[in-house]
Amino acid sequence: KAGVTQTPRYLIKTRGQQVTLSCSPISGHRSVSWYQQTPGQGLQFLFEYFSETQRNKGNFPGRFSGRQFSNSRSEMNVSTLELGDSALYLCASSLGVIQGGWQFFGPGTRLTVL
Amino acid sequence: DQQVKQNSPSLSVQEGRISILNCDYTNSMFDYFLWYKKYPAEGPTFLISISSIKDKNEDGRFTVFLNKSAKHLSLHIVPSQPGDSAVYFCAANYAGGYQKVTFGTGTKLQVIP
């Protein structure tokens, strides 16, 4: 079974631009979560989608948004990029139907904002 | 507000000895805890978990201990192997939180041959 894939793997943008990241979950997984990882901050939860609906949201500004398609693929969008948005963005998928079910992570997209 | 804390950013252990990684949490609502391992340039991979109704869970060389009264959990790796060198993240969530998982900042473990 193929793992979680994320595209692109690396991205360089400038302040004020917008970016869209993509995530394809493991086949059969209906939950997709997004995390931001920065040095010293660990993984910060952004949001979770389940069957095309946002089920949970973390404490990030409205510039961060996402969506999920009927095939469970998910996209994350960041508008008006700031230098502090430079981070590794990780996507994780799971069946999502039980609490505590572990998630399978993709390799991440490394975003650099100049 | 860091609800899951890993106060040791790094740990070095000799091969064959025990590695003990610690994690503290502040949110009493957390009732499920997980450990993930992360190698460079890869996403985290699930290692072991424990429900709050238990105080110990074992899987091969890995054992997680939970002390609810102290809001503390630890991961024991015995014996430690060089391949265990990675960053370990402690994580937690709660009933109804589904996949809203709160992660710690990670502990980088180095196992010295």
Short mmCIF file of C-alpha atoms in Angstrom, two decimals:
data_model
loop_
_atom_site.label_atom_id
_atom_site.label_comp_id
_atom_site.label_asym_id
_atom_site.label_seq_id
_atom_site.Cartn_x
_atom_site.Cartn_y
_atom_site.Cartn_z
CA LYS A 1 0.00 0.00 0.00
CA ALA A 2 1.46 3.37 -1.00
CA GLY A 3 2.24 5.77 1.82
CA VAL A 4 1.24 9.38 2.30
CA THR A 5 2.63 11.58 -0.44
CA GLN A 6 3.15 15.32 -0.33
CA THR A 7 3.94 17.69 -3.15
CA PRO A 8 6.03 19.64 -3.66
CA ARG A 9 8.81 18.52 -1.34
CA TYR A 10 10.55 21.90 -1.38
CA LEU A 11 9.24 25.36 -2.06
CA ILE A 12 10.73 28.85 -1.98
CA LYS A 13 8.42 31.86 -1.90
CA THR A 14 8.71 35.54 -1.06
CA ARG A 15 6.77 37.52 1.52
CA GLY A 16 3.25 38.40 0.48
CA GLN A 17 2.89 35.51 -1.92
CA GLN A 18 0.44 32.65 -1.60
CA VAL A 19 1.23 28.93 -1.59
CA THR A 20 -0.73 25.70 -1.98
CA LEU A 21 0.53 22.38 -0.67
CA SER A 22 -0.93 19.02 -1.60
CA CYS A 23 -1.35 15.77 0.29
CA SER A 24 -2.51 12.36 -0.92
CA PRO A 25 -3.44 10.06 1.96
CA ILE A 26 -3.13 6.31 2.15
CA SER A 27 -5.88 4.60 0.18
CA GLY A 28 -8.95 4.12 2.36
CA HIS A 29 -7.99 6.78 4.88
CA ARG A 30 -10.64 9.46 5.29
CA SER A 31 -8.88 11.72 7.79
CA VAL A 32 -6.13 14.12 6.80
CA SER A 33 -4.38 16.37 9.31
CA TRP A 34 -1.87 19.11 8.73
CA TYR A 35 0.97 20.14 11.05
CA GLN A 36 3.61 22.84 11.03
CA GLN A 37 7.02 21.93 12.38
CA THR A 38 9.49 24.64 13.31
CA PRO A 39 12.72 24.37 15.36
CA GLY A 40 11.94 24.39 19.06
CA GLN A 41 8.17 24.27 18.58
CA GLY A 42 7.60 20.65 17.74
CA LEU A 43 4.61 19.86 15.58
CA GLN A 44 1.82 22.39 15.77
CA PHE A 45 -1.62 21.17 14.72
CA LEU A 46 -3.18 23.20 11.91
CA PHE A 47 -6.42 21.41 11.05
CA GLU A 48 -7.99 18.07 10.34
CA TYR A 49 -10.38 17.09 7.57
CA PHE A 50 -12.64 14.07 7.56
CA SER A 51 -14.89 13.23 4.63
CA GLU A 52 -14.43 16.71 3.14
CA THR A 53 -15.37 18.48 6.40
CA GLN A 54 -13.04 20.35 8.71
CA ARG A 55 -13.44 18.55 11.99
CA ASN A 56 -10.75 20.25 14.08
CA LYS A 57 -8.75 23.44 13.88
CA GLY A 58 -5.63 24.62 15.66
CA ASN A 59 -4.66 28.12 16.74
CA PHE A 60 -3.42 29.55 13.46
CA PRO A 61 -4.52 32.76 11.73
CA GLY A 62 -7.07 32.74 8.94
CA ARG A 63 -4.28 32.99 6.38
CA PHE A 64 -3.97 29.24 6.80
CA SER A 65 -6.78 27.31 5.17
CA GLY A 66 -7.38 23.89 3.75
CA ARG A 67 -9.81 21.67 2.01
CA GLN A 68 -10.38 18.02 1.27
CA PHE A 69 -11.71 16.51 -1.90
CA SER A 70 -14.06 13.58 -2.38
CA ASN A 71 -11.10 11.26 -3.00
CA SER A 72 -9.69 12.32 0.41
CA ARG A 73 -6.80 14.23 -1.12
CA SER A 74 -6.20 17.47 0.72
CA GLU A 75 -4.70 20.85 0.00
CA MET A 76 -3.42 23.47 2.37
CA ASN A 77 -3.19 27.12 1.40
CA VAL A 78 -1.26 29.93 3.05
CA SER A 79 -1.96 33.45 1.83
CA THR A 80 0.10 36.60 2.35
CA LEU A 81 3.19 34.66 3.38
CA GLU A 82 5.32 35.93 6.25
CA LEU A 83 8.93 35.08 7.10
CA GLY A 84 7.70 33.17 10.14
CA ASP A 85 5.77 30.77 7.92
CA SER A 86 9.04 29.12 6.93
CA ALA A 87 8.67 25.59 8.24
CA LEU A 88 8.23 21.94 7.44
CA TYR A 89 4.56 21.25 6.73
CA LEU A 90 3.54 17.69 7.47
CA CYS A 91 0.42 15.91 6.39
CA ALA A 92 -0.87 12.82 8.18
CA SER A 93 -3.63 10.42 7.29
CA SER A 94 -5.62 7.93 9.30
CA LEU A 95 -8.88 6.05 9.22
CA GLY A 96 -10.05 8.73 11.62
CA VAL A 97 -12.95 6.78 13.02
CA ILE A 98 -11.57 6.04 16.45
CA GLN A 99 -10.02 8.30 19.02
CA GLY A 100 -6.31 7.89 19.35
CA GLY A 101 -5.83 6.01 16.14
CA TRP A 102 -2.33 6.60 15.05
CA GLN A 103 -1.55 8.66 12.02
CA PHE A 104 0.72 7.97 9.08
CA PHE A 105 2.82 10.94 8.10
CA GLY A 106 4.12 12.04 4.75
CA PRO A 107 7.71 13.27 4.28
CA GLY A 108 6.63 16.91 4.46
CA THR A 109 6.97 20.02 2.34
CA ARG A 110 9.81 22.33 3.29
CA LEU A 111 8.62 25.91 2.75
CA THR A 112 11.11 28.76 2.78
CA VAL A 113 9.81 32.32 2.76
CA LEU A 114 12.33 34.98 1.73
CA ASP B 1 0.89 27.38 26.08
CA GLN B 2 2.83 24.13 25.65
CA GLN B 3 0.42 21.45 26.90
CA VAL B 4 2.86 18.62 26.15
CA LYS B 5 6.42 19.20 27.25
CA GLN B 6 9.63 17.35 26.58
CA ASN B 7 12.16 19.17 28.69
CA SER B 8 15.23 17.34 27.42
CA PRO B 9 16.06 18.42 23.87
CA SER B 10 18.73 15.76 23.56
CA LEU B 11 19.94 12.52 25.13
CA SER B 12 23.02 10.37 24.53
CA VAL B 13 23.11 6.71 25.52
CA GLN B 14 25.59 3.90 24.99
CA GLU B 15 24.51 1.00 22.79
CA GLY B 16 22.97 -1.79 24.86
CA ARG B 17 21.96 0.48 27.73
CA ILE B 18 18.51 1.78 28.55
CA SER B 19 17.19 5.00 27.02
CA ILE B 20 14.56 6.87 29.00
CA LEU B 21 12.69 9.68 27.34
CA ASN B 22 10.36 11.80 29.44
CA CYS B 23 7.24 13.78 28.74
CA ASP B 24 4.96 15.93 30.91
CA TYR B 25 1.50 17.20 30.11
CA THR B 26 -0.78 19.79 31.65
CA ASN B 27 -4.20 19.12 30.13
CA SER B 28 -6.23 16.75 32.32
CA MET B 29 -8.53 16.01 29.39
CA PHE B 30 -5.83 14.07 27.58
CA ASP B 31 -6.60 10.40 27.77
CA TYR B 32 -4.54 8.88 24.99
CA PHE B 33 -0.81 9.22 24.54
CA LEU B 34 1.49 8.31 21.69
CA TRP B 35 5.18 8.28 20.86
CA TYR B 36 6.48 8.96 17.39
CA LYS B 37 10.00 8.60 16.01
CA LYS B 38 11.36 10.87 13.31
CA TYR B 39 14.43 10.45 11.14
CA PRO B 40 15.83 13.41 9.17
CA ALA B 41 14.04 14.12 5.89
CA GLU B 42 11.19 11.75 6.82
CA GLY B 43 7.83 12.22 8.45
CA PRO B 44 7.29 10.92 12.01
CA THR B 45 6.39 7.24 12.35
CA PHE B 46 4.18 5.84 15.07
CA LEU B 47 6.02 3.88 17.74
CA ILE B 48 3.76 3.01 20.67
CA SER B 49 0.69 4.33 22.46
CA ILE B 50 -1.08 4.06 25.80
CA SER B 51 -4.59 4.73 26.99
CA SER B 52 -5.13 6.53 30.28
CA ILE B 53 -6.81 3.44 31.72
CA LYS B 54 -3.43 1.72 31.69
CA ASP B 55 -0.16 2.58 33.36
CA LYS B 56 2.13 0.51 31.14
CA ASN B 57 2.26 -0.72 27.58
CA GLU B 58 5.03 -2.83 26.13
CA ASP B 59 6.01 -3.61 22.56
CA GLY B 60 9.28 -5.44 22.12
CA ARG B 61 12.13 -3.22 23.22
CA PHE B 62 9.79 -0.27 23.79
CA THR B 63 7.77 0.32 26.95
CA VAL B 64 5.69 3.37 27.78
CA PHE B 65 4.80 4.20 31.37
CA LEU B 66 2.01 6.57 32.35
CA ASN B 67 1.69 8.28 35.73
CA LYS B 68 -1.62 10.10 35.61
CA SER B 69 -1.34 11.70 39.03
CA ALA B 70 1.96 13.28 38.04
CA LYS B 71 0.81 13.93 34.46
CA HIS B 72 3.99 12.26 33.31
CA LEU B 73 4.86 9.57 30.81
CA SER B 74 8.11 8.02 29.79
CA LEU B 75 9.39 5.84 26.98
CA HIS B 76 11.95 3.17 27.81
CA ILE B 77 14.06 1.57 25.09
CA VAL B 78 15.93 -1.54 26.17
CA PRO B 79 18.46 -2.34 24.86
CA SER B 80 19.22 0.77 22.86
CA GLN B 81 20.56 0.29 19.35
CA PRO B 82 22.31 2.75 17.00
CA GLY B 83 19.29 2.58 14.67
CA ASP B 84 17.21 4.09 17.46
CA SER B 85 19.02 7.40 16.98
CA ALA B 86 16.26 9.79 15.97
CA VAL B 87 14.02 12.53 17.32
CA TYR B 88 11.25 11.21 19.55
CA PHE B 89 7.99 13.09 19.91
CA CYS B 90 5.50 12.60 22.69
CA ALA B 91 1.88 13.32 21.71
CA ALA B 92 -1.55 13.34 23.31
CA ASN B 93 -5.21 13.67 22.47
CA TYR B 94 -8.61 13.29 24.11
CA ALA B 95 -11.97 11.66 23.55
CA GLY B 96 -13.86 13.71 21.02
CA GLY B 97 -10.66 15.30 19.79
CA TYR B 98 -10.37 12.71 17.06
CA GLN B 99 -7.11 13.46 15.30
CA LYS B 100 -6.41 16.79 17.00
CA VAL B 101 -3.13 15.64 18.43
CA THR B 102 -0.89 17.82 20.57
CA PHE B 103 2.81 17.13 20.16
CA GLY B 104 5.78 17.91 22.36
CA THR B 105 8.90 19.61 21.04
CA GLY B 106 10.85 16.39 20.68
CA THR B 107 13.95 14.79 22.20
CA LYS B 108 16.89 13.92 19.97
CA LEU B 109 18.28 10.54 21.00
CA GLN B 110 21.78 9.54 20.04
CA VAL B 111 22.81 5.94 20.67
CA ILE B 112 26.57 5.64 20.66
CA PRO B 113 28.03 2.35 19.36
#
